[in-house]
Amino acid sequence: MATESNDIRNAVLLRCAEAQEKIRAACAACGRDPAGVTLMAVTKTVDPVLVNTAVSAGIRVLGENRVQEYLSKRDAYDPAAEVQFIGHLQTNKVRQIVGSVTLIHSVDSLHLAEAVEKAAAAKQIVQPVLLEVNAAGEATKSGADPRFLPDLLRQVMAMPHLEVKGLMTIPPPVAHESEADAMFAQIAALHQKLQQIAPLPVLSMGMSGDYTSAVRHGSTMVRLGSALFGPRIYPQKGI
């Protein structure tokens, strides 16, 4: 059993090294400094032991998707890493997340922003956030319509307990890399345009299947789950 556990941890270390090297290569291909790209480990369903293995490999940012799962695991995480929230955030769970994570990626409406503002004000803190954009207009996904993003940005910027750091997007799965390139180019152009309103240093885009393309289009943060930890294993219902 110990040998099997060591093998799994070693596989995580290897995948972390491979991802870091691919990011360096993607940056070299477009003349970017790799220091400008943060590699986030997405921890949904991942045992804290393996999460901490990734931290030991130099990954210092963790991404949580689910509030209850995060609350059940956070005390087991290596304190060398910071935790950010990247999942859909329900307004009734905002108070559990505000002030507990260093960045909320998924503010996609004025209603949610107001809930985060209220919770941050109650705790007397300023909560950094990203605005989530629905790049492809998918009805099944959260995210603000790109057409309305300038107005949303101005409204959230006016909230004294929120700090807008940039944009996040989850593009749809694509069959060809050229499609991913087109989507990332669109979001990068939007990000650039919005910087006429305010400095937005963070562009969170790119996941396990497309992160090198995202880096080539200016992503400052890629969110990797299966690329680091292998195929996601969901617990069986009723157990």
PDB file of N, CA, C and O in Angstrom, residues 10 24 39 59 67 82 87 100 106 109 114 127-128 142 145 149 153 156-157 163 171 183 195 197 201 216 219 225 233:
ATOM      1  N   ASN A  10       4.568  10.237  -6.789  1.00  0.00           N
ATOM      2  CA  ASN A  10       5.619  10.454  -7.785  1.00  0.00           C
ATOM      3  C   ASN A  10       5.027  10.822  -9.140  1.00  0.00           C
ATOM      4  O   ASN A  10       5.596  11.641  -9.877  1.00  0.00           O
ATOM      5  N   ARG A  24       6.725  26.961 -19.652  1.00  0.00           N
ATOM      6  CA  ARG A  24       7.958  27.648 -20.055  1.00  0.00           C
ATOM      7  C   ARG A  24       8.122  27.643 -21.569  1.00  0.00           C
ATOM      8  O   ARG A  24       8.506  28.662 -22.165  1.00  0.00           O
ATOM      9  N   LEU A  39       0.651  28.918 -12.178  1.00  0.00           N
ATOM     10  CA  LEU A  39       0.074  27.588 -12.336  1.00  0.00           C
ATOM     11  C   LEU A  39      -0.744  27.262 -11.093  1.00  0.00           C
ATOM     12  O   LEU A  39      -0.210  27.154  -9.986  1.00  0.00           O
ATOM     13  N   ILE A  59       4.048  24.491  -6.637  1.00  0.00           N
ATOM     14  CA  ILE A  59       2.766  25.112  -6.969  1.00  0.00           C
ATOM     15  C   ILE A  59       2.207  25.756  -5.708  1.00  0.00           C
ATOM     16  O   ILE A  59       1.985  25.081  -4.702  1.00  0.00           O
ATOM     17  N   VAL A  67     -17.789  24.881  -2.120  1.00  0.00           N
ATOM     18  CA  VAL A  67     -17.616  25.476  -0.801  1.00  0.00           C
ATOM     19  C   VAL A  67     -17.474  24.411   0.283  1.00  0.00           C
ATOM     20  O   VAL A  67     -16.539  24.455   1.091  1.00  0.00           O
ATOM     21  N   GLU A  82      -1.678  29.361  -1.114  1.00  0.00           N
ATOM     22  CA  GLU A  82      -2.894  30.142  -0.924  1.00  0.00           C
ATOM     23  C   GLU A  82      -4.034  29.464  -1.666  1.00  0.00           C
ATOM     24  O   GLU A  82      -3.812  28.719  -2.635  1.00  0.00           O
ATOM     25  N   GLY A  87     -15.106  28.115  -8.469  1.00  0.00           N
ATOM     26  CA  GLY A  87     -16.382  27.525  -8.859  1.00  0.00           C
ATOM     27  C   GLY A  87     -17.527  28.522  -8.833  1.00  0.00           C
ATOM     28  O   GLY A  87     -17.383  29.673  -8.420  1.00  0.00           O
ATOM     29  N   SER A 100     -11.910  34.104   3.348  1.00  0.00           N
ATOM     30  CA  SER A 100     -11.260  32.814   3.558  1.00  0.00           C
ATOM     31  C   SER A 100     -10.349  32.442   2.391  1.00  0.00           C
ATOM     32  O   SER A 100      -9.495  31.570   2.533  1.00  0.00           O
ATOM     33  N   SER A 106     -15.213  33.981  -9.745  1.00  0.00           N
ATOM     34  CA  SER A 106     -16.474  33.715 -10.430  1.00  0.00           C
ATOM     35  C   SER A 106     -17.581  34.733 -10.187  1.00  0.00           C
ATOM     36  O   SER A 106     -18.755  34.382 -10.156  1.00  0.00           O
ATOM     37  N   SER A 109     -22.236  38.571 -11.948  1.00  0.00           N
ATOM     38  CA  SER A 109     -23.458  39.365 -11.989  1.00  0.00           C
ATOM     39  C   SER A 109     -23.403  40.431 -10.912  1.00  0.00           C
ATOM     40  O   SER A 109     -22.657  40.307  -9.926  1.00  0.00           O
ATOM     41  N   GLU A 114     -22.933  42.218  -5.248  1.00  0.00           N
ATOM     42  CA  GLU A 114     -23.516  42.897  -4.098  1.00  0.00           C
ATOM     43  C   GLU A 114     -23.476  42.010  -2.857  1.00  0.00           C
ATOM     44  O   GLU A 114     -23.249  42.489  -1.737  1.00  0.00           O
ATOM     45  N   GLN A 127     -12.190  42.342  -0.518  1.00  0.00           N
ATOM     46  CA  GLN A 127     -12.074  41.021  -1.139  1.00  0.00           C
ATOM     47  C   GLN A 127     -11.698  41.167  -2.619  1.00  0.00           C
ATOM     48  O   GLN A 127     -12.456  41.718  -3.406  1.00  0.00           O
ATOM     49  N   PRO A 128     -10.542  40.664  -3.029  1.00  0.00           N
ATOM     50  CA  PRO A 128     -10.191  40.666  -4.447  1.00  0.00           C
ATOM     51  C   PRO A 128     -11.070  39.684  -5.225  1.00  0.00           C
ATOM     52  O   PRO A 128     -11.367  38.575  -4.739  1.00  0.00           O
ATOM     53  N   SER A 142     -22.160  29.583 -16.395  1.00  0.00           N
ATOM     54  CA  SER A 142     -22.234  30.903 -15.789  1.00  0.00           C
ATOM     55  C   SER A 142     -21.240  31.828 -16.475  1.00  0.00           C
ATOM     56  O   SER A 142     -20.433  31.419 -17.297  1.00  0.00           O
ATOM     57  N   ASP A 145     -22.239  38.174 -19.945  1.00  0.00           N
ATOM     58  CA  ASP A 145     -22.213  38.423 -21.382  1.00  0.00           C
ATOM     59  C   ASP A 145     -21.125  39.466 -21.664  1.00  0.00           C
ATOM     60  O   ASP A 145     -21.100  40.520 -21.026  1.00  0.00           O
ATOM     61  N   LEU A 149     -20.052  43.530 -19.973  1.00  0.00           N
ATOM     62  CA  LEU A 149     -18.939  43.501 -19.019  1.00  0.00           C
ATOM     63  C   LEU A 149     -18.420  44.901 -18.654  1.00  0.00           C
ATOM     64  O   LEU A 149     -18.104  45.139 -17.477  1.00  0.00           O
ATOM     65  N   LEU A 153     -18.153  45.954 -14.822  1.00  0.00           N
ATOM     66  CA  LEU A 153     -16.864  46.348 -14.248  1.00  0.00           C
ATOM     67  C   LEU A 153     -16.981  47.672 -13.509  1.00  0.00           C
ATOM     68  O   LEU A 153     -16.515  47.804 -12.372  1.00  0.00           O
ATOM     69  N   VAL A 156     -18.961  47.198 -10.203  1.00  0.00           N
ATOM     70  CA  VAL A 156     -18.229  46.491  -9.144  1.00  0.00           C
ATOM     71  C   VAL A 156     -17.079  47.346  -8.626  1.00  0.00           C
ATOM     72  O   VAL A 156     -16.776  47.339  -7.420  1.00  0.00           O
ATOM     73  N   MET A 157     -16.447  48.102  -9.521  1.00  0.00           N
ATOM     74  CA  MET A 157     -15.363  48.983  -9.086  1.00  0.00           C
ATOM     75  C   MET A 157     -15.843  50.020  -8.075  1.00  0.00           C
ATOM     76  O   MET A 157     -15.065  50.496  -7.253  1.00  0.00           O
ATOM     77  N   GLU A 163     -12.221  44.495  -4.828  1.00  0.00           N
ATOM     78  CA  GLU A 163     -11.138  44.933  -5.707  1.00  0.00           C
ATOM     79  C   GLU A 163     -11.137  44.031  -6.938  1.00  0.00           C
ATOM     80  O   GLU A 163     -10.867  42.836  -6.831  1.00  0.00           O
ATOM     81  N   PRO A 171     -13.823  28.473 -21.445  1.00  0.00           N
ATOM     82  CA  PRO A 171     -14.312  28.282 -22.807  1.00  0.00           C
ATOM     83  C   PRO A 171     -14.860  26.878 -23.006  1.00  0.00           C
ATOM     84  O   PRO A 171     -14.532  25.957 -22.244  1.00  0.00           O
ATOM     85  N   MET A 183     -10.921  31.539 -29.499  1.00  0.00           N
ATOM     86  CA  MET A 183     -11.645  31.918 -28.294  1.00  0.00           C
ATOM     87  C   MET A 183     -10.745  32.708 -27.337  1.00  0.00           C
ATOM     88  O   MET A 183     -11.145  33.745 -26.789  1.00  0.00           O
ATOM     89  N   GLN A 195      -9.051  47.325 -19.967  1.00  0.00           N
ATOM     90  CA  GLN A 195      -7.993  48.018 -19.231  1.00  0.00           C
ATOM     91  C   GLN A 195      -7.975  49.512 -19.529  1.00  0.00           C
ATOM     92  O   GLN A 195      -7.240  50.262 -18.883  1.00  0.00           O
ATOM     93  N   ILE A 197     -10.571  51.064 -18.843  1.00  0.00           N
ATOM     94  CA  ILE A 197     -11.393  51.487 -17.700  1.00  0.00           C
ATOM     95  C   ILE A 197     -10.604  51.406 -16.404  1.00  0.00           C
ATOM     96  O   ILE A 197     -10.683  52.304 -15.558  1.00  0.00           O
ATOM     97  N   PRO A 201      -4.703  43.243 -13.908  1.00  0.00           N
ATOM     98  CA  PRO A 201      -3.482  42.452 -14.100  1.00  0.00           C
ATOM     99  C   PRO A 201      -3.695  40.961 -14.306  1.00  0.00           C
ATOM    100  O   PRO A 201      -2.801  40.282 -14.811  1.00  0.00           O
ATOM    101  N   ARG A 216      -0.152  31.349 -24.699  1.00  0.00           N
ATOM    102  CA  ARG A 216       0.284  32.074 -25.900  1.00  0.00           C
ATOM    103  C   ARG A 216      -0.575  33.309 -26.167  1.00  0.00           C
ATOM    104  O   ARG A 216      -0.140  34.237 -26.851  1.00  0.00           O
ATOM    105  N   SER A 219      -2.691  34.584 -21.100  1.00  0.00           N
ATOM    106  CA  SER A 219      -3.191  34.172 -19.790  1.00  0.00           C
ATOM    107  C   SER A 219      -2.115  34.371 -18.728  1.00  0.00           C
ATOM    108  O   SER A 219      -0.944  34.036 -18.939  1.00  0.00           O
ATOM    109  N   GLY A 225      -6.240  20.629 -13.323  1.00  0.00           N
ATOM    110  CA  GLY A 225      -6.668  19.561 -12.437  1.00  0.00           C
ATOM    111  C   GLY A 225      -6.128  18.223 -12.902  1.00  0.00           C
ATOM    112  O   GLY A 225      -5.147  17.705 -12.369  1.00  0.00           O
ATOM    113  N   ILE A 233     -11.620  11.339  -9.916  1.00  0.00           N
ATOM    114  CA  ILE A 233     -12.409  10.216  -9.394  1.00  0.00           C
ATOM    115  C   ILE A 233     -13.459  10.772  -8.444  1.00  0.00           C
ATOM    116  O   ILE A 233     -13.118  11.369  -7.406  1.00  0.00           O
TER     117      ILE A 233
END
